[in-house]
Tab-separated table of C-alpha atoms in Angstrom:
chain	number	residue	atom	x	y	z
W	1	UNK	CA	2.949	-84.182	30.557
W	2	UNK	CA	4.736	-83.079	27.366
W	3	UNK	CA	6.394	-85.364	24.865
W	4	UNK	CA	9.294	-84.448	22.595
W	5	UNK	CA	10.040	-85.306	18.981
W	6	UNK	CA	13.547	-86.509	18.183
W	7	UNK	CA	15.658	-86.596	15.052
W	8	UNK	CA	15.913	-89.715	12.860
W	9	UNK	CA	19.255	-90.862	14.327
W	10	UNK	CA	17.663	-91.094	17.768
W	11	UNK	CA	16.344	-94.497	16.690
W	12	UNK	CA	19.881	-95.803	16.263
W	13	UNK	CA	20.824	-94.245	19.616
W	14	UNK	CA	18.004	-96.110	21.394
W	15	UNK	CA	19.299	-99.421	20.076
W	16	UNK	CA	22.907	-98.602	20.993
W	17	UNK	CA	21.952	-97.522	24.515
W	18	UNK	CA	19.711	-100.554	24.945
W	19	UNK	CA	22.566	-102.891	24.036
W	20	UNK	CA	25.069	-101.121	26.280
W	21	UNK	CA	22.714	-101.111	29.301
W	22	UNK	CA	23.277	-104.827	29.848
W	23	UNK	CA	27.056	-104.360	29.775
W	24	UNK	CA	26.922	-101.526	32.297
W	25	UNK	CA	24.628	-103.329	34.760
W	26	UNK	CA	24.878	-107.076	34.048
W	27	UNK	CA	23.910	-108.427	37.478
W	28	UNK	CA	20.484	-106.800	38.050
W	29	UNK	CA	19.458	-106.667	34.371
W	30	UNK	CA	20.431	-110.217	33.394
W	31	UNK	CA	19.110	-111.569	36.698
W	32	UNK	CA	15.822	-109.750	36.224
W	33	UNK	CA	15.671	-110.970	32.622
W	34	UNK	CA	16.059	-114.571	33.836
W	35	UNK	CA	13.113	-114.179	36.239
W	36	UNK	CA	11.045	-112.486	33.540
W	37	UNK	CA	11.874	-115.202	31.001
W	38	UNK	CA	10.679	-117.916	33.389
W	39	UNK	CA	7.475	-115.962	34.037
W	40	UNK	CA	6.845	-115.540	30.292
W	41	UNK	CA	7.328	-119.277	29.706
W	42	UNK	CA	4.747	-120.155	32.352
W	43	UNK	CA	1.614	-119.600	30.181
W	44	UNK	CA	3.073	-121.768	27.413
W	45	UNK	CA	3.961	-124.542	29.860
W	46	UNK	CA	0.440	-124.541	31.294
W	47	UNK	CA	-1.364	-124.778	27.936
W	48	UNK	CA	1.195	-127.123	26.344
W	49	UNK	CA	-0.366	-130.380	27.673
W	50	UNK	CA	-3.737	-129.475	26.131
W	51	UNK	CA	-2.084	-128.579	22.824
W	52	UNK	CA	-0.146	-131.849	22.802
W	53	UNK	CA	-3.321	-133.796	23.536
W	54	UNK	CA	-5.068	-132.179	20.565
W	55	UNK	CA	-2.063	-132.834	18.324
W	56	UNK	CA	-1.930	-136.489	19.450
W	57	UNK	CA	-5.619	-136.885	18.575
W	58	UNK	CA	-4.873	-135.611	15.076
W	59	UNK	CA	-7.617	-133.003	15.105
W	60	UNK	CA	-7.437	-129.251	15.645
W	61	UNK	CA	-8.662	-127.959	19.031
W	62	UNK	CA	-12.410	-127.514	19.318
W	63	UNK	CA	-13.699	-123.929	19.353
W	64	UNK	CA	-14.412	-124.196	23.082
W	65	UNK	CA	-10.884	-125.471	23.811
W	66	UNK	CA	-9.353	-122.822	21.555
W	67	UNK	CA	-11.260	-120.040	23.317
W	68	UNK	CA	-10.345	-121.503	26.706
W	69	UNK	CA	-6.652	-121.660	25.824
W	70	UNK	CA	-6.698	-118.088	24.537
W	71	UNK	CA	-8.512	-116.869	27.660
W	72	UNK	CA	-6.072	-118.662	29.975
W	73	UNK	CA	-3.061	-117.294	28.092
W	74	UNK	CA	-4.523	-113.763	28.180
W	75	UNK	CA	-5.170	-113.889	31.939
W	76	UNK	CA	-1.658	-115.179	32.659
W	77	UNK	CA	-0.118	-112.563	30.364
W	78	UNK	CA	-1.986	-109.801	32.224
W	79	UNK	CA	-0.701	-111.146	35.536
W	80	UNK	CA	2.853	-111.039	34.165
W	81	UNK	CA	2.538	-107.448	32.909
W	82	UNK	CA	3.334	-105.869	36.335
W	83	UNK	CA	6.681	-107.681	36.132
W	84	UNK	CA	7.403	-105.795	32.889
W	85	UNK	CA	6.861	-102.549	34.764
W	86	UNK	CA	9.018	-103.821	37.617
W	87	UNK	CA	11.822	-104.721	35.232
W	88	UNK	CA	11.614	-101.275	33.647
W	89	UNK	CA	11.965	-99.815	37.150
W	90	UNK	CA	15.073	-101.961	37.675
W	91	UNK	CA	16.543	-100.578	34.435
W	92	UNK	CA	15.698	-97.018	35.483
W	93	UNK	CA	17.251	-97.423	38.936
W	94	UNK	CA	20.413	-99.005	37.517
W	95	UNK	CA	20.800	-96.368	34.791
W	96	UNK	CA	20.487	-93.592	37.377
W	97	UNK	CA	23.368	-95.095	39.343
W	98	UNK	CA	21.290	-96.300	42.306
W	99	UNK	CA	21.494	-99.773	43.891
W	100	UNK	CA	18.954	-102.317	42.667
W	101	UNK	CA	18.419	-106.083	42.594
W	102	UNK	CA	16.926	-108.525	40.112
W	103	UNK	CA	14.071	-109.415	42.498
W	104	UNK	CA	12.966	-105.768	42.472
W	105	UNK	CA	10.893	-106.620	39.395
W	106	UNK	CA	8.259	-107.825	41.906
W	107	UNK	CA	7.954	-104.338	43.425
W	108	UNK	CA	4.693	-103.471	41.601
W	109	UNK	CA	3.041	-106.410	43.363
W	110	UNK	CA	4.587	-105.571	46.730
W	111	UNK	CA	3.638	-101.894	46.449
W	112	UNK	CA	0.028	-102.479	45.363
W	113	UNK	CA	0.455	-101.201	41.798
W	114	UNK	CA	-0.498	-104.453	40.074
W	115	UNK	CA	-4.204	-103.694	39.518
W	116	UNK	CA	-3.455	-100.369	37.818
W	117	UNK	CA	-0.918	-102.069	35.554
W	118	UNK	CA	-3.311	-104.923	34.741
W	119	UNK	CA	-5.932	-102.312	33.850
W	120	UNK	CA	-3.363	-100.702	31.568
W	121	UNK	CA	-2.738	-104.119	29.997
W	122	UNK	CA	-6.454	-104.594	29.314
W	123	UNK	CA	-6.666	-101.156	27.702
W	124	UNK	CA	-3.620	-101.866	25.534
W	125	UNK	CA	-5.048	-105.240	24.516
W	126	UNK	CA	-8.229	-103.509	23.366
W	127	UNK	CA	-6.176	-100.971	21.382
W	128	UNK	CA	-4.185	-103.759	19.728
W	129	UNK	CA	-7.406	-105.545	18.732
W	130	UNK	CA	-8.963	-102.339	17.369
W	131	UNK	CA	-5.910	-101.286	15.326
W	132	UNK	CA	-5.116	-104.676	13.815
W	133	UNK	CA	-8.830	-105.373	13.356
W	134	UNK	CA	-9.149	-102.096	11.460
W	135	UNK	CA	-6.376	-103.182	9.083
W	136	UNK	CA	-8.188	-106.472	8.428
W	137	UNK	CA	-11.516	-104.684	7.971
W	138	UNK	CA	-10.063	-102.192	5.474
W	139	UNK	CA	-7.728	-104.383	3.465
W	140	UNK	CA	-7.684	-107.900	4.877
W	141	UNK	CA	-10.906	-109.545	3.666
W	142	UNK	CA	-9.056	-111.879	1.302
W	143	UNK	CA	-6.553	-112.798	4.016
W	144	UNK	CA	-9.345	-113.648	6.477
W	145	UNK	CA	-11.134	-115.806	3.883
W	146	UNK	CA	-7.872	-117.539	2.956
W	147	UNK	CA	-7.141	-118.316	6.605
W	148	UNK	CA	-10.674	-119.647	7.141
W	149	UNK	CA	-10.258	-121.925	4.111
W	150	UNK	CA	-6.923	-123.163	5.485
W	151	UNK	CA	-8.529	-124.030	8.828
W	152	UNK	CA	-11.429	-125.795	7.113
W	153	UNK	CA	-9.012	-127.775	4.947
W	154	UNK	CA	-7.009	-128.806	8.007
W	155	UNK	CA	-10.154	-129.932	9.838
W	156	UNK	CA	-11.249	-132.078	6.868
W	157	UNK	CA	-7.698	-133.379	6.248
W	158	UNK	CA	-7.548	-131.698	2.847
W	159	UNK	CA	-4.529	-129.897	1.339
W	160	UNK	CA	-4.424	-126.194	2.266
W	161	UNK	CA	-5.071	-123.531	-0.400
W	162	UNK	CA	-2.035	-122.798	-2.538
W	163	UNK	CA	-0.521	-119.361	-2.990
W	164	UNK	CA	-1.030	-116.203	-1.000
W	165	UNK	CA	-4.294	-114.228	-1.158
W	166	UNK	CA	-4.509	-111.077	-3.229
W	167	UNK	CA	-3.609	-107.927	-1.321
W	168	UNK	CA	-1.364	-109.860	1.050
W	169	UNK	CA	1.589	-107.508	0.473
W	170	UNK	CA	-0.451	-104.385	1.226
W	171	UNK	CA	-1.974	-105.938	4.335
W	172	UNK	CA	1.460	-107.042	5.543
W	173	UNK	CA	2.852	-103.529	5.000
W	174	UNK	CA	-0.035	-102.016	6.988
W	175	UNK	CA	0.571	-104.513	9.797
W	176	UNK	CA	4.242	-103.502	9.839
W	177	UNK	CA	3.291	-99.808	10.026
W	178	UNK	CA	0.878	-100.446	12.902
W	179	UNK	CA	3.501	-102.581	14.639
W	180	UNK	CA	6.079	-99.807	14.270
W	181	UNK	CA	3.683	-97.301	15.818
W	182	UNK	CA	2.792	-99.711	18.637
W	183	UNK	CA	6.485	-100.194	19.467
W	184	UNK	CA	6.846	-96.542	20.423
W	185	UNK	CA	3.332	-96.357	21.832
W	186	UNK	CA	3.927	-99.286	24.207
W	187	UNK	CA	7.413	-98.199	25.312
W	188	UNK	CA	6.335	-94.643	26.108
W	189	UNK	CA	3.032	-95.506	27.787
W	190	UNK	CA	4.568	-98.294	29.899
W	191	UNK	CA	7.365	-95.944	30.944
W	192	UNK	CA	4.851	-93.295	31.956
W	193	UNK	CA	2.735	-95.619	34.063
W	194	UNK	CA	5.672	-97.551	35.571
W	195	UNK	CA	8.176	-94.746	36.143
W	196	UNK	CA	6.084	-91.606	36.440
W	197	UNK	CA	2.959	-92.969	38.143
W	198	UNK	CA	0.622	-91.711	35.399
W	199	UNK	CA	-2.931	-93.023	35.343
W	200	UNK	CA	-3.929	-95.472	32.630
W	201	UNK	CA	-5.542	-93.000	30.236
W	202	UNK	CA	-2.871	-90.366	30.775
W	203	UNK	CA	-0.119	-92.888	30.005
W	204	UNK	CA	-1.945	-94.105	26.894
W	205	UNK	CA	-2.436	-90.538	25.679
W	206	UNK	CA	1.261	-89.760	26.198
W	207	UNK	CA	2.218	-92.951	24.377
W	208	UNK	CA	0.015	-92.185	21.410
W	209	UNK	CA	1.222	-88.586	21.010
W	210	UNK	CA	4.864	-89.503	21.621
W	211	UNK	CA	4.794	-92.318	19.064
W	212	UNK	CA	3.169	-90.117	16.418
W	213	UNK	CA	5.808	-87.426	16.985
W	214	UNK	CA	8.638	-89.942	16.541
W	215	UNK	CA	7.591	-92.160	13.646
W	216	UNK	CA	10.750	-91.349	11.677
W	217	UNK	CA	13.223	-92.309	14.451
W	218	UNK	CA	11.074	-95.413	15.077
W	219	UNK	CA	11.559	-96.355	11.433
W	220	UNK	CA	15.328	-95.856	11.758
W	221	UNK	CA	15.227	-97.985	14.908
W	222	UNK	CA	13.391	-100.774	13.060
W	223	UNK	CA	15.947	-100.724	10.230
W	224	UNK	CA	18.817	-100.721	12.745
W	225	UNK	CA	17.252	-103.701	14.543
W	226	UNK	CA	16.906	-105.603	11.272
W	227	UNK	CA	20.571	-105.064	10.382
W	228	UNK	CA	21.752	-105.913	13.911
W	229	UNK	CA	19.591	-109.047	13.937
W	230	UNK	CA	21.025	-110.236	10.609
W	231	UNK	CA	24.570	-109.810	11.922
W	232	UNK	CA	23.691	-111.574	15.179
W	233	UNK	CA	22.022	-114.505	13.398
W	234	UNK	CA	25.010	-114.989	11.086
W	235	UNK	CA	27.446	-114.883	14.012
W	236	UNK	CA	25.287	-117.263	16.066
W	237	UNK	CA	24.887	-119.682	13.154
W	238	UNK	CA	28.645	-119.807	12.602
W	239	UNK	CA	29.227	-120.384	16.318
W	240	UNK	CA	26.619	-123.151	16.524
W	241	UNK	CA	28.054	-124.890	13.441
W	242	UNK	CA	31.550	-124.799	14.919
W	243	UNK	CA	30.326	-126.120	18.259
W	244	UNK	CA	28.339	-128.875	16.551
W	245	UNK	CA	31.353	-129.990	14.540
W	246	UNK	CA	33.450	-129.935	17.692
W	247	UNK	CA	30.812	-131.970	19.503
W	248	UNK	CA	30.876	-134.645	16.805
W	249	UNK	CA	34.618	-134.949	17.235
W	250	UNK	CA	34.477	-135.102	21.038
W	251	UNK	CA	31.004	-135.953	22.343
W	252	UNK	CA	27.393	-135.416	21.285
W	253	UNK	CA	26.553	-134.272	24.798
W	254	UNK	CA	28.701	-131.212	24.186
W	255	UNK	CA	25.933	-129.903	21.928
W	256	UNK	CA	23.514	-129.804	24.863
W	257	UNK	CA	26.115	-128.671	27.377
W	258	UNK	CA	27.257	-125.701	25.269
W	259	UNK	CA	24.580	-124.872	22.674
W	260	UNK	CA	21.566	-124.919	25.030
W	261	UNK	CA	23.124	-122.415	27.498
W	262	UNK	CA	24.097	-120.346	24.467
W	263	UNK	CA	20.465	-120.108	23.388
W	264	UNK	CA	19.382	-119.261	26.941
W	265	UNK	CA	22.010	-116.506	27.072
W	266	UNK	CA	20.707	-115.192	23.738
W	267	UNK	CA	17.160	-114.936	25.078
W	268	UNK	CA	18.368	-113.189	28.239
W	269	UNK	CA	20.339	-110.720	26.129
W	270	UNK	CA	17.250	-110.107	23.974
W	271	UNK	CA	15.131	-109.303	27.036
W	272	UNK	CA	17.815	-106.981	28.391
W	273	UNK	CA	18.228	-105.137	25.094
W	274	UNK	CA	14.474	-104.895	24.493
W	275	UNK	CA	13.749	-103.287	27.847
W	276	UNK	CA	16.889	-101.169	27.648
W	277	UNK	CA	15.637	-99.786	24.337
W	278	UNK	CA	12.154	-99.195	25.759
W	279	UNK	CA	13.614	-97.333	28.706
W	280	UNK	CA	15.877	-95.068	26.642
W	281	UNK	CA	13.107	-94.420	24.114
W	282	UNK	CA	10.796	-93.346	26.948
W	283	UNK	CA	13.494	-91.248	28.633
W	284	UNK	CA	14.421	-89.519	25.388
W	285	UNK	CA	10.819	-88.628	24.576
W	286	UNK	CA	9.194	-88.038	27.969
W	287	UNK	CA	11.673	-87.687	30.822
W	288	UNK	CA	12.469	-84.184	32.030
W	289	UNK	CA	15.684	-82.533	30.857
W	290	UNK	CA	17.206	-82.361	34.332
W	291	UNK	CA	16.792	-86.053	35.036
W	292	UNK	CA	18.051	-86.967	31.611
W	293	UNK	CA	21.150	-84.864	32.055
W	294	UNK	CA	21.841	-86.368	35.452
W	295	UNK	CA	21.454	-89.893	34.108
W	296	UNK	CA	23.769	-89.165	31.200
W	297	UNK	CA	26.402	-87.772	33.567
W	298	UNK	CA	26.131	-90.852	35.779
W	299	UNK	CA	26.419	-93.199	32.793
W	300	UNK	CA	29.486	-91.329	31.564
């Protein structure tokens, strides 16, 4: 399976196409995003009572509880990962002009593909740990020591250490670079395993090569996302302020009636855009020219 390198402006195109995907296919994509959002909230809802109990006791979770919470969250996240692949399949079907439904995100479970996708999730988790661990091993010793001191101070009810550790800026920049690479790596590899039926190692290899070939458009994409996010936050803040002022004039309940659904809609839009971007990034880098041309003609 070959991967292509794209020009820098492709990164802006991925964001634009990801945003427009939700407008073109609102029913299946927003419906699927709602199901996916509920599934993603499930791990947090399950571990929340234990976290609240520890907070009420005024002490940080014990090491055993912390490890247990992390293990439970990891297992639940792996079980949710096939739904990511299913949602990407919904995006693919909709973008190719074929009928699809929001509940089609469960297809990987119905079609027996869940174990392969969970195996992919375990492999990706190991890669994440290795890459970010390598950054800490090379340049993050001071950050690790600072964090350990902060935890010890919290456990003994002492003030945390002041100031940031030396080398924090360099470590943060390396984390950003790794995160940028992993954005393309994850989008391409998930697309390969979900939409092209590649095996786990083949999909990971394609993701790694494809991300390395497209670091420059990934950087442009990251900058485009930052600018778009700033504009969105400013617009949302203005809207929330206006609604809050209106609620004070009419009724306080208007804040909950209007603002809460607004935040829910924002999260749904974020899911739709995120997976739309992942899909178009994968299609631009990996999909065959014939299929891409057909999809573009359908979209037009």
